Amino acid sequence: MFHRFPTWWRALGVVLLSLATVTWPSAAQARTTSSFKVAHQGAWVTLSHAGRARLGVTLELRAPHESAVAQLSLFPRIENRAQITPLINGIGTHVPAASTSATISLDCATRRSITLTVAFFTRTPARQASVCGSHAVRLHLPCSGASCDGVYPLRYSVTLAGTTTVKWSLVAVQATNVARPLRLNWIETFEPSVLQNPGRTVAVLDAIARDRALPVTLSADYRTLARLMPLAKTPSGELMDVALVKALASPLHRAIAAPPGNIDFGGLVANGLTTQVAQQLALSADFLRKITGRYVDAQVLLSGRPSLSSLDALAGAGVRDVIVPESALSVAPSTTLNWGAPFQPQGAQSLSALSIDGPLSQLATDVSIEPGRRAAMTVATLAFLHFEAPDDPATRSVVMVTSAASTPASYVADLLGGLDHNPFVVASSLSPSFNSSLIATNGAPATRTLVTSTPTTWTPVNVNSLITLIGAVTSYNRAMASTGISSTLSADVAQSEVVGSASGRQAAIARALNALNSQLNLFSVNSSAITLAGPGTALPITILSRASYPVTVVVHLITSALSFPKGANIVTTLKSPTTALRVPTSNHRGSSLTLQVVITTPNDQVVLARSALQVRIAGTSVVGYLLTIGSLLVLAYWWFRTNRRRPKGRHAR
């Protein structure tokens, strides 16, 4: 039996090895750097009366090669959305190609970038100059007239050094006039991860700023904005601030609040912390206004899976319009044909909502697809969504959410270019899409049901410690003049109000408290012993600060053995590493005492530092006074006798 066990394992190993030999080549090919990229591709073409159209394409080779050849293939138009997924995944379609171009020799390309003009024709191909001295790129559309309207798969095949690489894309064809184009609400988010690559973020913002004519909505995430404010003192932070200001300079570029998706709005209200719901939204608005001078729009972008109680809490804070992920709904609208209209979440009829198109947003942020091809596929997918119901009487809206961390500047520029004068899609701000007259239009439901969420539990320790933390941070923020540090601390408090277990929430509160304590630990009192020369002598107090910002504090002097004529509570501002105070004293009792020094915020709620100082008062007595007077009399008598004995006429000699 002991010999059979290894035998079975050997047999299993042979099977696994056989499977590996089948599957590994494709995996290795996926990991291998592609021999070419689709650096740019037009996303749509309009057929002329002669049934012709031209499409610009730019290919980028990994390296020029004398034997490099390319070939393009056009496939029958897409009939349902499920056909797009295999194209995105690189699998393609098993339907035979409708048209394939001649092989295009790239042997005369002396640089990596090669620009092609693809000619589409329905009847007679147009004459076209050759590319690199070889065949022109011509593709036949197997249709005529209005039947050509649609979105078609496009396959690129490039053979380099004997290896063929295939990539898939999409192209939309317009043959007839579009009566009612699709409305696109594009939201570009700036979550904290964008700060990891400031240069890339600045480039994205610059790309948005350059196109002032197309509406784009930026999300205002207080986690990012709070970290951005102290970063403004650094060169990268200043560049990002300037870029954000430029990106919002156009009145068509809007901003909306986007709190973190794990905030427990419902739990805050249930535990008497209703004001914190509004604070979650106000933080983003306040930070954005301080940085750019712009205000956020009324809509709120939600992520994660907001619960019904959280929606009720937001409605109580004055929110009327929200954008929710379709994963938060029991039925994803993108899997149906009745999407595109605002709705009311079941059980929260005081709110209107739009759902994010999940597959479209996933495509737009798929970093495995090069930016140029990804932008073309995004715009073509939007065209297909229009073709799903081109004759709907009311305008349909689609919400696409992308991240600046995964949408480089070249993608943003190509996407904006693909939307400019696009016949199928019109970019729009969010407000028109929330028009109440659009609810339940085009067969869309008036209400949609949220997925069931697990209720959260708040313990008394959670509530009490959070209340204490809020009060302490508020007190300290009022004491300092640094908007950067105060913004960071406020954001830390807000992030501790999370969904989850009581222990997890307590850990988040502890992290925010540690952030506050790290600031409070920057202050101390010089604890060296003090000696006063006598009654009425000013008391020297030295306060040390390692903070890089000024803080207004109250210095409390506590002792029963000294009086302070000008008061025992001194208000001062700590502006330098060392602050020296001279406090008048009177009515001392005894020759030695312990002085308690406590430094607090102006409302006395937060203690910045405390210390116990030993104070010695140099004492005097009656004998001391008599000896002093006697000494003075002896000196006076000696001086008088000396001057009387001085001979007359001394100066004459």
XYZ file of C-alpha atoms in Angstrom:
653
model
C 0.000 0.000 0.000
C 2.862 2.368 0.746
C 4.080 1.799 -2.824
C 0.671 2.590 -4.355
C 0.350 6.031 -2.732
C 3.394 7.525 -4.514
C 2.238 5.859 -7.724
C -1.089 7.694 -7.607
C 0.746 10.960 -7.014
C 3.054 10.254 -9.953
C 0.041 9.630 -12.175
C -1.622 12.833 -10.958
C 1.594 14.709 -11.639
C 1.631 13.443 -15.218
C -1.954 14.644 -15.721
C -1.224 18.076 -14.268
C 1.916 18.367 -16.377
C -0.087 17.495 -19.486
C -2.663 20.153 -18.660
C 0.097 22.647 -17.985
C 1.616 22.100 -21.415
C -1.758 23.068 -22.894
C -2.509 26.086 -20.738
C 0.916 27.540 -20.031
C 1.649 28.829 -23.546
C -1.390 31.121 -23.462
C -0.522 32.283 -19.958
C 3.059 32.925 -20.971
C 1.857 34.862 -23.972
C -0.385 36.985 -21.709
C 2.566 37.839 -19.495
C 4.881 38.571 -22.426
C 5.189 42.187 -23.471
C 3.089 42.745 -26.578
C 4.916 43.325 -29.847
C 2.683 46.314 -30.620
C 0.203 48.745 -29.137
C -2.812 50.502 -30.553
C -1.665 53.974 -29.511
C -4.716 55.639 -31.026
C -7.867 54.659 -32.863
C -10.924 56.588 -33.893
C -13.992 55.205 -32.153
C -16.616 55.956 -34.782
C -17.042 56.779 -38.462
C -19.846 58.308 -40.500
C -20.630 56.753 -43.871
C -20.868 59.118 -46.817
C -23.632 58.916 -49.403
C -21.289 56.739 -51.411
C -21.000 54.333 -48.500
C -17.415 55.222 -47.579
C -15.660 56.274 -44.382
C -12.131 56.645 -43.066
C -10.725 55.695 -39.667
C -7.391 56.884 -38.270
C -5.209 54.327 -36.482
C -1.763 54.655 -34.963
C 0.202 51.498 -34.176
C 3.275 51.541 -31.986
C 5.774 48.709 -32.442
C 7.951 47.548 -29.614
C 10.873 47.925 -32.014
C 11.073 48.519 -35.801
C 11.606 45.320 -37.764
C 12.128 44.733 -41.469
C 9.741 41.766 -41.563
C 6.890 43.371 -39.574
C 3.473 43.012 -41.213
C -0.050 43.918 -40.099
C -3.552 42.872 -41.060
C -6.961 44.185 -39.980
C -10.228 42.262 -39.905
C -13.799 43.498 -39.510
C -16.498 41.255 -38.014
C -20.315 41.384 -38.135
C -21.873 43.982 -35.895
C -22.664 43.202 -32.279
C -26.257 42.249 -31.476
C -26.144 42.081 -27.661
C -23.939 43.441 -24.906
C -22.677 40.028 -23.846
C -20.648 39.899 -27.070
C -18.465 42.796 -25.876
C -17.015 40.959 -22.863
C -14.940 38.408 -24.855
C -13.495 41.278 -26.898
C -12.438 43.112 -23.752
C -10.878 39.931 -22.378
C -8.927 39.405 -25.611
C -10.758 36.196 -26.530
C -12.541 37.760 -29.477
C -15.359 36.189 -31.429
C -15.752 32.824 -33.156
C -17.891 34.333 -35.922
C -16.040 34.466 -39.269
C -14.668 37.836 -40.289
C -16.833 39.900 -42.631
C -13.786 41.471 -44.244
C -10.008 41.224 -43.939
C -7.493 43.650 -45.350
C -4.504 42.695 -47.402
C -1.260 42.142 -45.530
C 0.378 45.460 -44.787
C 4.149 45.434 -44.935
C 5.776 47.673 -42.325
C 9.325 47.136 -43.585
C 9.916 50.792 -44.441
C 8.926 52.008 -40.981
C 12.000 53.600 -39.468
C 10.347 54.485 -36.210
C 8.069 52.683 -33.793
C 4.919 54.694 -34.561
C 3.042 53.925 -37.786
C -0.109 55.814 -38.767
C -2.659 54.015 -40.926
C -5.843 55.197 -42.573
C -8.456 52.454 -42.695
C -10.947 52.870 -45.548
C -14.421 51.362 -45.062
C -16.656 50.863 -48.074
C -20.012 49.266 -48.769
C -19.919 49.180 -52.587
C -16.772 50.376 -54.322
C -13.474 50.824 -52.485
C -11.972 54.285 -52.614
C -8.538 54.889 -54.010
C -5.966 55.248 -51.299
C -2.254 55.899 -51.123
C -0.207 52.890 -50.116
C 1.271 52.566 -46.669
C 5.028 52.003 -46.476
C 5.014 51.185 -50.210
C 2.671 48.247 -49.683
C -1.054 47.568 -49.827
C -3.596 50.099 -48.601
C -5.898 49.212 -45.666
C -9.406 48.565 -46.988
C -12.296 46.871 -45.195
C -15.673 46.018 -46.693
C -18.853 46.649 -44.713
C -21.342 43.893 -45.566
C -24.381 46.174 -45.392
C -26.141 49.019 -47.125
C -27.892 52.155 -45.950
C -29.505 52.151 -42.511
C -28.547 48.506 -41.942
C -24.942 49.644 -41.475
C -25.733 51.418 -38.201
C -24.068 49.582 -35.322
C -20.869 48.628 -33.541
C -18.414 46.202 -35.162
C -15.522 44.180 -33.699
C -12.159 45.073 -35.196
C -9.144 42.739 -35.006
C -5.502 43.779 -35.324
C -2.911 41.156 -36.237
C 0.766 42.101 -36.240
C 3.478 39.577 -37.098
C 6.950 40.441 -35.913
C 9.927 38.075 -36.072
C 7.632 35.161 -36.804
C 5.318 35.799 -33.837
C 1.752 36.982 -34.427
C 0.008 39.115 -31.807
C -3.741 39.688 -31.964
C -5.696 42.509 -30.322
C -9.392 43.301 -30.448
C -11.190 46.606 -30.573
C -14.530 48.124 -31.552
C -15.666 50.717 -34.069
C -19.083 52.376 -34.330
C -20.604 53.168 -37.707
C -23.191 55.880 -38.318
C -25.282 55.561 -41.431
C -28.413 57.532 -40.430
C -29.146 60.582 -38.325
C -29.340 60.107 -34.567
C -32.524 61.605 -33.139
C -31.811 61.271 -29.436
C -28.196 60.621 -28.417
C -27.283 58.924 -25.167
C -26.426 61.208 -22.242
C -23.089 60.399 -20.578
C -22.369 61.416 -16.985
C -18.624 60.904 -16.646
C -17.205 61.104 -13.120
C -13.431 61.072 -12.641
C -12.590 60.128 -9.049
C -9.584 61.219 -6.990
C -9.258 58.736 -4.171
C -6.107 58.772 -1.944
C -4.223 56.389 -4.257
C -3.792 59.201 -6.812
C -1.335 60.880 -4.425
C 1.112 58.013 -4.927
C 1.881 59.327 -8.408
C 1.477 63.138 -8.336
C 2.951 63.603 -11.810
C 0.398 61.295 -13.387
C -2.463 62.958 -11.501
C -1.335 66.416 -12.639
C -1.226 65.163 -16.241
C -4.806 63.832 -15.963
C -6.041 67.133 -14.514
C -4.230 69.050 -17.248
C -5.904 66.890 -19.920
C -9.311 67.698 -18.422
C -8.435 71.395 -18.159
C -7.461 71.589 -21.842
C -10.952 70.538 -22.979
C -13.214 73.251 -21.570
C -16.166 72.487 -23.871
C -17.144 69.009 -22.609
C -18.782 68.479 -19.195
C -16.757 66.353 -16.774
C -17.492 65.795 -13.084
C -14.684 65.416 -10.556
C -15.266 63.684 -7.239
C -14.276 65.560 -4.084
C -12.934 62.945 -1.672
C -11.991 64.513 1.660
C -9.344 61.854 2.260
C -7.453 63.062 -0.803
C -8.142 66.769 -0.357
C -7.102 66.717 3.303
C -3.744 65.171 2.415
C -3.406 67.572 -0.483
C -3.657 70.682 1.675
C -0.463 70.110 3.713
C 1.226 68.834 0.547
C 0.727 72.281 -0.970
C 3.976 73.350 0.723
C 5.906 70.862 -1.449
C 6.564 71.355 -5.179
C 4.435 68.338 -6.148
C 1.602 69.502 -3.903
C 1.663 72.976 -5.385
C 1.567 71.561 -8.916
C -1.410 69.370 -8.001
C -3.259 72.297 -6.441
C -2.680 74.435 -9.520
C -3.774 71.586 -11.808
C -6.965 71.044 -9.797
C -7.794 74.749 -10.003
C -7.285 74.680 -13.783
C -9.364 71.509 -14.190
C -12.310 73.219 -12.483
C -11.854 76.565 -14.223
C -14.440 75.723 -16.887
C -18.042 76.157 -15.703
C -18.830 72.866 -17.465
C -16.447 71.011 -15.174
C -18.244 70.233 -11.929
C -17.420 68.609 -8.595
C -19.475 66.463 -6.218
C -18.868 65.126 -2.718
C -17.705 61.515 -2.553
C -17.383 60.230 1.040
C -15.641 56.885 1.640
C -17.811 53.880 0.935
C -17.368 52.332 4.382
C -18.952 55.150 6.409
C -21.858 54.048 8.604
C -24.248 56.960 8.107
C -27.140 54.962 9.534
C -25.168 54.028 12.649
C -24.255 57.657 13.287
C -27.912 58.696 13.321
C -28.977 55.701 15.404
C -26.429 56.621 18.079
C -27.218 60.314 18.353
C -24.370 61.533 16.119
C -26.603 63.011 13.435
C -24.426 66.101 12.948
C -21.571 63.872 11.814
C -23.536 62.857 8.715
C -23.545 66.451 7.501
C -19.906 66.765 8.571
C -18.957 63.877 6.282
C -20.308 65.853 3.336
C -19.145 69.268 4.535
C -15.506 68.165 4.766
C -15.233 67.574 1.023
C -17.032 70.821 0.236
C -14.891 72.869 2.638
C -11.578 71.420 1.465
C -12.447 71.869 -2.210
C -13.493 75.480 -1.636
C -10.260 76.263 0.231
C -8.133 74.766 -2.544
C -9.994 75.866 -5.673
C -12.657 78.361 -4.658
C -15.305 76.110 -6.277
C -18.377 74.642 -4.629
C -19.631 71.075 -4.958
C -22.911 70.267 -6.683
C -25.844 68.795 -4.792
C -25.362 65.200 -5.949
C -23.375 62.749 -3.798
C -21.316 59.853 -5.157
C -21.602 56.734 -3.000
C -19.376 53.678 -3.201
C -19.498 50.285 -1.525
C -22.953 49.010 -0.614
C -24.936 51.760 1.116
C -27.700 50.471 3.339
C -31.245 51.751 3.470
C -30.570 53.312 6.887
C -27.568 55.161 5.435
C -29.695 56.540 2.603
C -32.265 57.694 5.163
C -29.480 59.376 7.144
C -28.240 61.191 4.038
C -31.775 62.296 3.212
C -32.052 63.683 6.735
C -28.892 65.701 6.095
C -30.498 67.330 3.055
C -29.213 65.052 0.278
C -31.712 64.505 -2.527
C -29.707 62.923 -5.369
C -27.217 60.063 -5.056
C -25.165 57.961 -7.458
C -24.890 54.342 -6.324
C -22.919 51.340 -7.640
C -25.139 48.863 -9.421
C -23.673 46.174 -7.145
C -25.708 47.788 -4.346
C -28.928 46.882 -6.198
C -30.588 43.491 -6.151
C -30.746 43.541 -9.967
C -27.913 45.227 -11.864
C -29.510 47.600 -14.404
C -26.723 46.965 -16.929
C -27.922 43.355 -17.249
C -31.337 44.572 -18.410
C -32.679 46.810 -21.160
C -34.596 49.160 -18.837
C -31.682 51.182 -17.475
C -30.960 54.842 -18.167
C -33.469 56.633 -15.926
C -33.348 57.897 -12.332
C -35.235 55.893 -9.742
C -36.138 55.919 -6.077
C -34.566 53.281 -3.810
C -37.284 51.071 -2.375
C -37.952 52.281 1.170
C -36.173 55.625 0.694
C -38.573 57.467 -1.578
C -37.248 60.858 -0.470
C -34.139 60.211 -2.586
C -33.543 59.945 -6.316
C -30.724 57.724 -7.541
C -28.764 56.838 -10.652
C -26.768 53.630 -10.870
C -23.207 53.407 -12.130
C -22.776 51.260 -15.216
C -20.453 48.580 -13.847
C -19.175 46.916 -17.050
C -18.532 50.267 -18.745
C -16.636 51.630 -15.745
C -14.649 48.412 -15.502
C -13.655 48.666 -19.163
C -12.617 52.303 -18.738
C -10.267 51.398 -15.887
C -8.897 48.124 -17.309
C -5.143 48.763 -17.210
C -4.456 45.574 -19.201
C -5.712 47.424 -22.304
C -3.483 50.197 -23.628
C -5.038 53.673 -23.211
C -5.614 54.404 -26.918
C -7.459 51.152 -27.640
C -9.282 51.346 -24.314
C -10.612 54.836 -25.109
C -11.836 53.671 -28.526
C -13.580 50.649 -26.983
C -15.166 52.858 -24.316
C -16.660 55.270 -26.830
C -17.775 52.418 -29.096
C -19.454 50.689 -26.141
C -21.332 53.904 -25.412
C -22.461 53.898 -29.043
C -23.695 50.331 -28.647
C -25.699 51.368 -25.568
C -27.351 53.970 -27.753
C -28.133 51.336 -30.395
C -29.788 49.119 -27.748
C -32.788 51.463 -27.808
C -32.220 54.235 -30.358
C -35.914 55.089 -30.637
C -36.703 55.624 -26.950
C -38.764 58.825 -26.615
C -37.007 60.076 -23.451
C -33.289 60.678 -23.052
C -31.381 57.855 -21.390
C -28.419 58.532 -19.100
C -25.422 56.327 -18.390
C -23.056 56.988 -15.486
C -19.416 56.029 -15.946
C -17.014 56.318 -13.000
C -13.277 56.184 -13.619
C -10.266 56.718 -11.393
C -7.355 59.054 -12.078
C -5.132 56.274 -10.744
C -6.061 53.952 -13.629
C -6.988 56.364 -16.429
C -3.782 58.009 -17.688
C -3.762 61.389 -19.371
C -3.573 59.844 -22.861
C -6.783 57.877 -22.189
C -8.540 60.990 -20.893
C -7.446 63.011 -23.939
C -8.536 60.274 -26.384
C -11.858 59.809 -24.599
C -12.608 63.530 -24.675
C -11.631 63.587 -28.343
C -13.917 60.641 -29.060
C -16.834 62.399 -27.345
C -16.359 65.660 -29.211
C -19.107 65.963 -31.864
C -20.005 62.319 -31.269
C -23.365 61.541 -32.909
C -24.307 58.799 -30.451
C -23.276 60.274 -27.083
C -23.521 63.703 -25.468
C -21.478 64.444 -22.344
C -23.509 66.081 -19.587
C -23.329 67.243 -16.002
C -25.365 65.266 -13.480
C -28.182 67.674 -12.694
C -30.183 67.211 -15.946
C -30.059 63.430 -15.540
C -31.822 63.688 -12.165
C -34.820 65.529 -13.583
C -37.855 64.042 -11.845
C -39.736 63.896 -15.160
C -37.327 61.154 -16.295
C -38.311 58.709 -13.522
C -39.991 55.590 -14.934
C -39.481 56.670 -18.560
C -38.705 54.281 -21.435
C -40.020 51.349 -19.408
C -37.543 51.794 -16.562
C -38.872 51.027 -13.057
C -39.749 53.883 -10.715
C -38.132 52.084 -7.777
C -35.265 49.646 -7.374
C -34.423 47.411 -4.430
C -31.146 47.539 -2.542
C -29.305 44.366 -1.632
C -29.791 43.323 1.968
C -27.036 44.638 4.213
C -25.892 43.326 7.574
C -26.834 45.652 10.457
C -23.904 47.100 12.352
C -23.485 47.227 16.120
C -22.198 50.188 18.084
C -21.145 49.645 21.698
C -21.325 52.364 24.394
C -17.519 52.429 24.280
C -17.651 53.201 20.536
C -20.076 56.057 21.041
C -18.409 57.593 24.096
C -14.882 57.402 22.693
C -16.011 58.874 19.373
C -17.759 61.764 21.123
C -14.594 62.415 23.134
C -12.448 62.264 19.998
C -14.714 64.665 18.097
C -14.635 67.174 20.953
C -10.853 66.956 21.340
C -10.085 67.381 17.645
C -12.560 70.250 17.339
C -10.951 71.999 20.313
C -7.415 71.550 19.002
C -8.335 72.617 15.470
C -9.701 75.901 16.833
C -6.450 76.496 18.681
C -4.115 76.244 15.696
C -3.775 78.301 12.555
C -2.697 75.425 10.303
C -5.496 74.453 7.931
C -3.373 71.561 6.677
C -3.018 69.722 9.990
C -6.563 70.571 11.060
C -7.893 69.173 7.776
C -5.939 65.958 8.233
C -7.181 65.485 11.801
C -10.790 66.163 10.784
C -10.476 63.604 7.991
C -9.009 61.068 10.440
C -12.023 61.507 12.708
C -14.441 61.145 9.809
C -12.746 57.940 8.637
C -13.223 56.366 12.065
C -17.022 56.375 11.641
C -16.953 53.138 9.703
C -19.179 50.163 9.041
C -18.056 46.917 10.633
C -17.626 45.240 13.970
C -17.481 47.182 17.207
C -13.852 46.168 17.692
C -12.925 47.273 14.171
C -14.615 50.606 14.700
C -12.841 51.061 18.025
C -9.525 50.365 16.343
C -10.293 53.071 13.760
C -11.146 55.523 16.546
C -7.891 54.622 18.285
C -5.930 55.364 15.113
C -7.525 58.801 14.865
C -6.760 59.416 18.542
C -3.131 58.422 17.996
C -2.930 60.936 15.139
C -4.164 63.647 17.517
C -1.768 62.585 20.270
C 1.144 62.729 17.851
C 0.415 66.437 17.504
C -0.127 67.023 21.214
C 3.194 65.353 22.018
C 4.977 68.171 20.196
C 4.563 70.436 23.243
C 6.272 70.377 26.641
C 7.305 72.592 29.577
C 10.920 73.089 30.649
C 10.933 71.269 33.989
C 14.174 72.772 35.363
C 14.030 74.062 38.962
C 13.377 77.783 39.356
C 14.892 80.122 41.980
C 13.215 83.438 42.718
C 15.388 86.202 44.190
C 12.610 87.247 46.494
C 8.961 88.291 46.798
C 7.591 90.154 43.772
C 10.142 88.601 41.426
C 8.741 87.552 38.016
C 8.363 83.809 37.577
C 10.112 82.468 34.394
C 8.164 79.746 32.501
C 9.622 78.234 29.318
C 7.363 76.350 26.862
C 8.877 74.149 24.163
C 7.186 73.454 20.808
C 8.277 71.182 17.976
C 5.214 72.047 15.862
C 5.728 73.773 12.539
C 2.615 75.902 12.981
C 1.421 78.439 15.593
C -0.955 77.331 18.330
C -2.861 79.530 20.769
C -2.870 78.062 24.282
C -3.734 78.883 27.867
C -0.987 78.394 30.482
C -2.503 77.528 33.867
C -0.330 78.114 36.976
C -1.560 76.148 39.977
C -0.166 76.622 43.491
C -1.400 77.780 46.910
C 1.973 79.265 47.923
C 2.112 82.106 45.385
C -0.242 84.793 44.108
C -0.261 86.135 40.589
C -1.402 89.776 40.404
C -2.188 89.591 36.663
C -3.899 86.225 36.863
C -2.846 82.580 36.957
C -4.175 81.779 33.467
C -2.063 83.276 30.683
C -3.165 83.205 27.047
C -0.259 83.056 24.600
C 0.532 81.889 21.071
C 3.358 79.429 20.545
C 5.061 80.607 17.355
C 8.638 79.440 17.859
C 10.477 76.441 19.330
C 10.864 78.290 22.644
C 8.378 80.655 24.275
C 9.488 82.379 27.499
C 6.921 83.874 29.869
C 7.658 86.245 32.802
C 4.782 86.051 35.273
C 4.636 88.620 38.129
C 4.232 87.071 41.613
C 3.359 88.241 45.135
C 2.414 86.956 48.583
C 4.757 84.005 48.661
C 4.451 81.559 51.521
C 7.492 79.515 52.429
C 10.876 79.208 50.790
C 10.087 76.226 48.536
C 6.972 75.159 46.651
C 5.706 72.926 43.821
C 4.109 74.739 40.887
C 1.754 72.831 38.553
C 1.916 74.120 34.946
C -0.875 72.900 32.659
C -1.133 74.003 29.017
C -4.556 73.635 27.379
C -6.485 74.711 24.317
C -8.431 77.999 24.731
C -11.615 76.185 25.796
C -9.639 74.076 28.317
C -10.901 70.823 26.742
C -7.560 69.427 25.576
C -4.329 69.320 27.592
C -1.246 69.862 25.434
C 1.348 69.535 28.205
C 1.707 69.539 31.987
C 4.629 69.666 34.383
C 5.402 70.086 38.102
C 8.146 72.675 38.708
C 10.157 73.065 41.911
C 10.374 76.747 42.852
C 12.791 78.041 45.533
C 12.404 81.546 46.947
C 15.602 83.131 48.335
C 14.555 84.223 51.917
C 15.741 87.290 54.066
C 15.641 88.129 57.874
C 15.861 91.114 60.311
C 19.472 90.246 61.123
C 20.249 90.384 57.441
C 18.714 93.820 57.170
C 20.745 95.101 60.225
C 23.996 93.696 58.886
C 23.375 95.304 55.533
C 22.619 98.697 57.082
C 25.695 98.444 59.346
C 27.916 97.659 56.386
C 26.634 100.666 54.526
C 27.301 102.933 57.545
C 30.884 101.670 57.893
C 31.542 102.313 54.213
C 30.095 105.822 54.483
C 32.211 106.625 57.576
C 35.382 105.355 55.872
C 34.728 107.464 52.813
C 34.121 110.591 54.968
C 37.352 110.130 56.987
C 39.397 109.532 53.889
C 38.285 112.728 52.227
C 38.933 114.865 55.392
C 42.565 113.720 55.739
C 43.512 114.598 52.170
C 46.186 117.470 52.376
C 45.306 120.917 51.081
C 47.228 122.259 48.137
C 47.677 118.772 46.729
C 46.812 119.865 43.261
C 49.350 122.710 43.391
C 52.222 120.292 43.930
